[in-house]
Short mmCIF file of C-alpha atoms in Angstrom, two decimals:
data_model
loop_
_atom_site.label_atom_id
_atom_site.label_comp_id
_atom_site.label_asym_id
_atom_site.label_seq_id
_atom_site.Cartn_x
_atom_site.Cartn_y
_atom_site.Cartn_z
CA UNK J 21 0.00 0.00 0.00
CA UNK J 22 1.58 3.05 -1.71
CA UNK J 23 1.52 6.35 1.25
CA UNK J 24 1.52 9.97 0.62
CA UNK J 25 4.23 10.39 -2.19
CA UNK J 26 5.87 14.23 -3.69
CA UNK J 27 7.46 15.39 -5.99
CA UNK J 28 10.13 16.63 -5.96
CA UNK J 29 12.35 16.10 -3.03
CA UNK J 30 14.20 19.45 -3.53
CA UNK J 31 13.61 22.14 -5.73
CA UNK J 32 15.88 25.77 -5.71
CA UNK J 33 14.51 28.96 -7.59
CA UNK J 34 14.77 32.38 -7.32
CA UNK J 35 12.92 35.67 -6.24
CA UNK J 36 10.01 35.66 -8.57
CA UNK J 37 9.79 32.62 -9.88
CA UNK J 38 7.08 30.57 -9.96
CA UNK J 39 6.99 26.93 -8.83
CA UNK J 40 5.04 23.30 -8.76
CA UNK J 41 4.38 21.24 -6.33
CA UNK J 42 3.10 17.66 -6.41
CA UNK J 43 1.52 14.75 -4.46
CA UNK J 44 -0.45 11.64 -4.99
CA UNK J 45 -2.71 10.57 -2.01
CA UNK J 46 -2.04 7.17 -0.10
CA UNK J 47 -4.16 4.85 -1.77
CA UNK J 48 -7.95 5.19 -1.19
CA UNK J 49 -7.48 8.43 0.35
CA UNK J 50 -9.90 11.85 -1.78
CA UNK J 51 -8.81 14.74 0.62
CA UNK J 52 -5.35 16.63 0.11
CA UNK J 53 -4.00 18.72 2.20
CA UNK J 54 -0.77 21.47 2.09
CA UNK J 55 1.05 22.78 4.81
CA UNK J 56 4.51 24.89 5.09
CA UNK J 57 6.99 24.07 7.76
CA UNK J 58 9.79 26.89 7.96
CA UNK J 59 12.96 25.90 9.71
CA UNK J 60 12.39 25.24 13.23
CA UNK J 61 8.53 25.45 13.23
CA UNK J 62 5.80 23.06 13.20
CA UNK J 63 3.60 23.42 10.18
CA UNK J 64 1.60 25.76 9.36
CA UNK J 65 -1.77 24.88 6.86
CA UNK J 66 -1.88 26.45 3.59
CA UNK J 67 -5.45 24.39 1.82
CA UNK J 68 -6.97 21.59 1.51
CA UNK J 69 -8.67 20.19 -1.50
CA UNK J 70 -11.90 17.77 -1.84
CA UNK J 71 -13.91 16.51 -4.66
CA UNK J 72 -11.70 19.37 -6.65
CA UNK J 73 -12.32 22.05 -4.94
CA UNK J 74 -11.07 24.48 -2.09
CA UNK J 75 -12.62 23.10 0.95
CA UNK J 76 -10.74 25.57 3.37
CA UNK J 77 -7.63 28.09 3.12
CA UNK J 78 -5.18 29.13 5.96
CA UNK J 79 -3.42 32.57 6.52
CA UNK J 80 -1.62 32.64 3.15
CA UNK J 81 -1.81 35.13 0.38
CA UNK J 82 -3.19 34.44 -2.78
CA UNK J 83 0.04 33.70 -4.28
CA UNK J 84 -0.16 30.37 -3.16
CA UNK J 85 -2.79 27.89 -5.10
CA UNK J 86 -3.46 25.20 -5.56
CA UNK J 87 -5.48 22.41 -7.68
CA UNK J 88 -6.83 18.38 -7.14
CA UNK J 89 -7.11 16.32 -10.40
CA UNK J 90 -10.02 13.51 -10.54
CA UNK J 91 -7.36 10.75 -9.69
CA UNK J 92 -7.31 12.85 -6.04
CA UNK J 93 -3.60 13.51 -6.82
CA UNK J 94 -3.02 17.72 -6.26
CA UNK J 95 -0.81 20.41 -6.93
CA UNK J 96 0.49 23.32 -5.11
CA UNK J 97 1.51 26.66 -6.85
CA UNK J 98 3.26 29.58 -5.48
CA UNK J 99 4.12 32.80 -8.00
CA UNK J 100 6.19 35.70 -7.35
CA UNK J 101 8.66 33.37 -5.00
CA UNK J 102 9.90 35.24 -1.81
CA UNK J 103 12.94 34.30 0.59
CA UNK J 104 10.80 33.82 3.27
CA UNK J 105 8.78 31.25 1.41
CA UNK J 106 12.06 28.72 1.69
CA UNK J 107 10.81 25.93 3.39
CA UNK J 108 9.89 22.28 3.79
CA UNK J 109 6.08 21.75 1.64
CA UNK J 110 4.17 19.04 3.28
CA UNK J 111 1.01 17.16 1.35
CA UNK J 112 -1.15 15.17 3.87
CA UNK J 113 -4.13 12.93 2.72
CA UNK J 114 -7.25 11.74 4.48
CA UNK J 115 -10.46 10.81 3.76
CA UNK J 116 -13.32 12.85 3.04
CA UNK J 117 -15.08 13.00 6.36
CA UNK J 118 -13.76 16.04 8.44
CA UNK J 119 -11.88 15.09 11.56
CA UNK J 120 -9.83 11.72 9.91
CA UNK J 121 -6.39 11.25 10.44
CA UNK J 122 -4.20 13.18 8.15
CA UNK J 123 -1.06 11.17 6.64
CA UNK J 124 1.53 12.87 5.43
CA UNK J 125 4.13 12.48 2.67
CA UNK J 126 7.73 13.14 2.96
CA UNK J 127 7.81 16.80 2.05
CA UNK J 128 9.23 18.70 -0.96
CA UNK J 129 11.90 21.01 0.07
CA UNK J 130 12.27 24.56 -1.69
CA UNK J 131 14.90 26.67 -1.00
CA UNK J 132 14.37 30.30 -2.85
CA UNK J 133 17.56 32.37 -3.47
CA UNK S 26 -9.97 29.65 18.29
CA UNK S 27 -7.54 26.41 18.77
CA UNK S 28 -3.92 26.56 19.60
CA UNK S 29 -1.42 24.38 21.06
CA UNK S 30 1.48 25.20 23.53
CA UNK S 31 4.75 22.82 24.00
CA UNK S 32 6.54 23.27 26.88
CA UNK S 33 10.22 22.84 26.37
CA UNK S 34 11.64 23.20 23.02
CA UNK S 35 14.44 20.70 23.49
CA UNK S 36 14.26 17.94 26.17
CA UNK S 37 17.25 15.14 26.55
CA UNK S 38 16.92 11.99 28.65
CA UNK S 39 19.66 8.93 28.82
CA UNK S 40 18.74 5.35 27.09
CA UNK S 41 16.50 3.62 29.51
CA UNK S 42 15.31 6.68 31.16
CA UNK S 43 11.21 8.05 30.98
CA UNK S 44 10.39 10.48 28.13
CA UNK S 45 8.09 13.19 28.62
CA UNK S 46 6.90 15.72 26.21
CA UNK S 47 4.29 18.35 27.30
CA UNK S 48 1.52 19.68 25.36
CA UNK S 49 -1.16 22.05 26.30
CA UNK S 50 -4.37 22.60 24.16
CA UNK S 51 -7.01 25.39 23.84
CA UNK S 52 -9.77 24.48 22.21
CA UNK S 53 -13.31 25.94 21.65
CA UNK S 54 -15.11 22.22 21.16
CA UNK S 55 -14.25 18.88 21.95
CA UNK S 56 -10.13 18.55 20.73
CA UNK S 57 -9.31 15.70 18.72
CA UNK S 58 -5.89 15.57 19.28
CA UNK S 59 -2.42 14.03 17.86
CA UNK S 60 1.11 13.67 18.37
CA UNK S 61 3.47 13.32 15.29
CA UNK S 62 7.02 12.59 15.28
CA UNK S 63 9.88 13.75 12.08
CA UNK S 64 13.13 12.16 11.79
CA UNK S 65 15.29 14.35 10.45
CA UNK S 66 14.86 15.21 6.42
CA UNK S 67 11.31 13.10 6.15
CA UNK S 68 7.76 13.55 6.59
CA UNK S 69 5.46 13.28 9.88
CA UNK S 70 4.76 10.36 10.95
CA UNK S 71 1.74 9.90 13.13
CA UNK S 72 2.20 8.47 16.86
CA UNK S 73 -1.18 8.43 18.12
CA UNK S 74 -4.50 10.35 18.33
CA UNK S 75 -6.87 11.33 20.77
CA UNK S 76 -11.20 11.23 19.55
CA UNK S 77 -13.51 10.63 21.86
CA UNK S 78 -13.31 7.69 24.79
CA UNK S 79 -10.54 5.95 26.69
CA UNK S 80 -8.37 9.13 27.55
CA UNK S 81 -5.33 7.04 27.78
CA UNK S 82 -3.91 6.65 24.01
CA UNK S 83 -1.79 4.27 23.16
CA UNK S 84 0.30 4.57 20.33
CA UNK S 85 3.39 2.91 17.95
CA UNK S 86 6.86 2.41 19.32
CA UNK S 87 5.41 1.69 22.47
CA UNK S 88 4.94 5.97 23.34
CA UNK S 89 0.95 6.96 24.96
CA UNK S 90 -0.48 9.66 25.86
CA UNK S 91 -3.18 10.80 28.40
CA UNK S 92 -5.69 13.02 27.81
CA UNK S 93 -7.06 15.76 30.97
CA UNK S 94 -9.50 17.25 30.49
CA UNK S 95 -9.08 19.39 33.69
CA UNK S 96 -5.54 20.36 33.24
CA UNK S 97 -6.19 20.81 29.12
CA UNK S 98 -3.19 18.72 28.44
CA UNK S 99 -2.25 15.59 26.39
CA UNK S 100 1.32 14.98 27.79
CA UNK S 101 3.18 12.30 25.55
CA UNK S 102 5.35 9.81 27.41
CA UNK S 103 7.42 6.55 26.91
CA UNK S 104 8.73 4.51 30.27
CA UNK S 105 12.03 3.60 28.53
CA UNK S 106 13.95 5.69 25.65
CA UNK S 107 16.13 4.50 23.13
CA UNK S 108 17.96 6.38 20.97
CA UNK S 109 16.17 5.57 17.98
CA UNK S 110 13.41 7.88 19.60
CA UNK S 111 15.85 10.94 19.09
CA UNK S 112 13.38 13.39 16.83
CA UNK S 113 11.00 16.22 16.85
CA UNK S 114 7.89 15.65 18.15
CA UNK S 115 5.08 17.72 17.82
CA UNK S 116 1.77 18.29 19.42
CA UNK S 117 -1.17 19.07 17.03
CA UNK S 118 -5.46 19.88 17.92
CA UNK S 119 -7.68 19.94 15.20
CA UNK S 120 -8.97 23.28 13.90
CA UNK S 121 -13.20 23.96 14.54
CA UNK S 122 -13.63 23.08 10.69
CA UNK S 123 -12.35 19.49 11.33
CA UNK S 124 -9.84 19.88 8.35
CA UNK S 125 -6.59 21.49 9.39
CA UNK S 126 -4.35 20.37 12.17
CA UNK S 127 -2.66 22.90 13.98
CA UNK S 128 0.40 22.32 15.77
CA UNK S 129 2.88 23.11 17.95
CA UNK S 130 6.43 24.51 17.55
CA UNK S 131 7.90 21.19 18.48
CA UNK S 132 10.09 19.57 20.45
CA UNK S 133 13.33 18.26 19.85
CA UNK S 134 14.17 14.72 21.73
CA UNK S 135 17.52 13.42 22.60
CA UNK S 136 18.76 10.53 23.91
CA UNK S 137 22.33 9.80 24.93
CA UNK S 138 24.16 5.95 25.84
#
């Protein structure tokens, strides 16, 4: 049983780049989640996706985005890269009830110079 | 509005000795509640999680926590450490939505021979 896998494991742009992020849900799984851990801090939640949509956005500015395909796999966007948005990118899946365990995949590390 | 407050941002115990990891919770509704644990360059990986029930949680690698209602905390421990428990651990309540977790700043476990 396949868990939460991204892509890819490190990434480095620059100020004003754009990037992609990716993840594919542990098997069985509909419900993605994104979250951004900066060094020495516990995550913080960006989105999370369901049935393809937006379900519910944290405290980040529209530069972020984000989309879920109909295989449940999802992407995350961020435009107009900042320093300050160096960091580790975690996807979590669940299922679609609210309240079930998030899993999380191994992160996608992005370091912007 | 939920938050989450870990006391002690590094802790270090000897092989053999008790771990304990504090967490304290604020929470407008009923918490669900869950420790993680990150090994150094990967993903979370979840310990154990607190619902509804038995407020004594047991969890993988032999680590369980109690919830207290009383004292609003859900204090992880393990009787015996070994030094493959050496990590960050971190404390997480669900948000009021049910669909982000919101966690801690973590706390960094060592263990030494």
């Amino acid at each position: 049983d396949a868990g939460v896998t991204q892509s890819p494991t490190h990434l480095i742009k620059t100020r004003g780049q754009q990037v992609t992020l990716r993840c594919s849900p542990k098997s069985g799984h509909d419900t993605v989640s994104w979250y951004q851990q900066a060094l020495g801090q516990g995550p913080q939640f960006i989105f999370q996706y369901y049935e393809e949509e937006e379900r519910q956005r944290g405290n980040f500015p529209d530069r972020f985005s984000g989309h879920q395909f109909p295989n449940y796999s999802s992407e995350l966007n961020v435009n107009a890269l900042l320093l300050g948005d160096s960091a580790l990118y975690l996807c979590a899946s669940s299922l679609g009830q609210i309240q079930e365990t998030q899993y999380f995949g191994p992160g996608t590390r992005l370091l912007v110079l | 509005a939920q938050s989450v407050t870990q006391l002690g941002s590094h802790v270090s115990v000897s092989e053999g000795a008790l771990v304990l990891l504090r967490c304290n919770y604020s929470s407008s509704v009923p918490p669900y509640l869950f420790w993680y644990v990150q090994y150094p360059n990967q993903g979370l990986q979840l310990l154990l999680k607190y619902t509804t029930g038995a407020t004594l949680v047991k969890g993988i690698n032999g680590f369980e926590a109690e919830f207290k209602k009383s004292e609003t905390s859900f204090h992880l421990t393990k009787p015996s450490a070994h030094m493959s428990d050496a990590a960050e651990y971190f404390c997480a309540v669900i948000n009021q939505a049910g669909t982000a977790l919101i966690f801690g700043k973590g706390t960094t476990l060592s263990v030494s021979s």
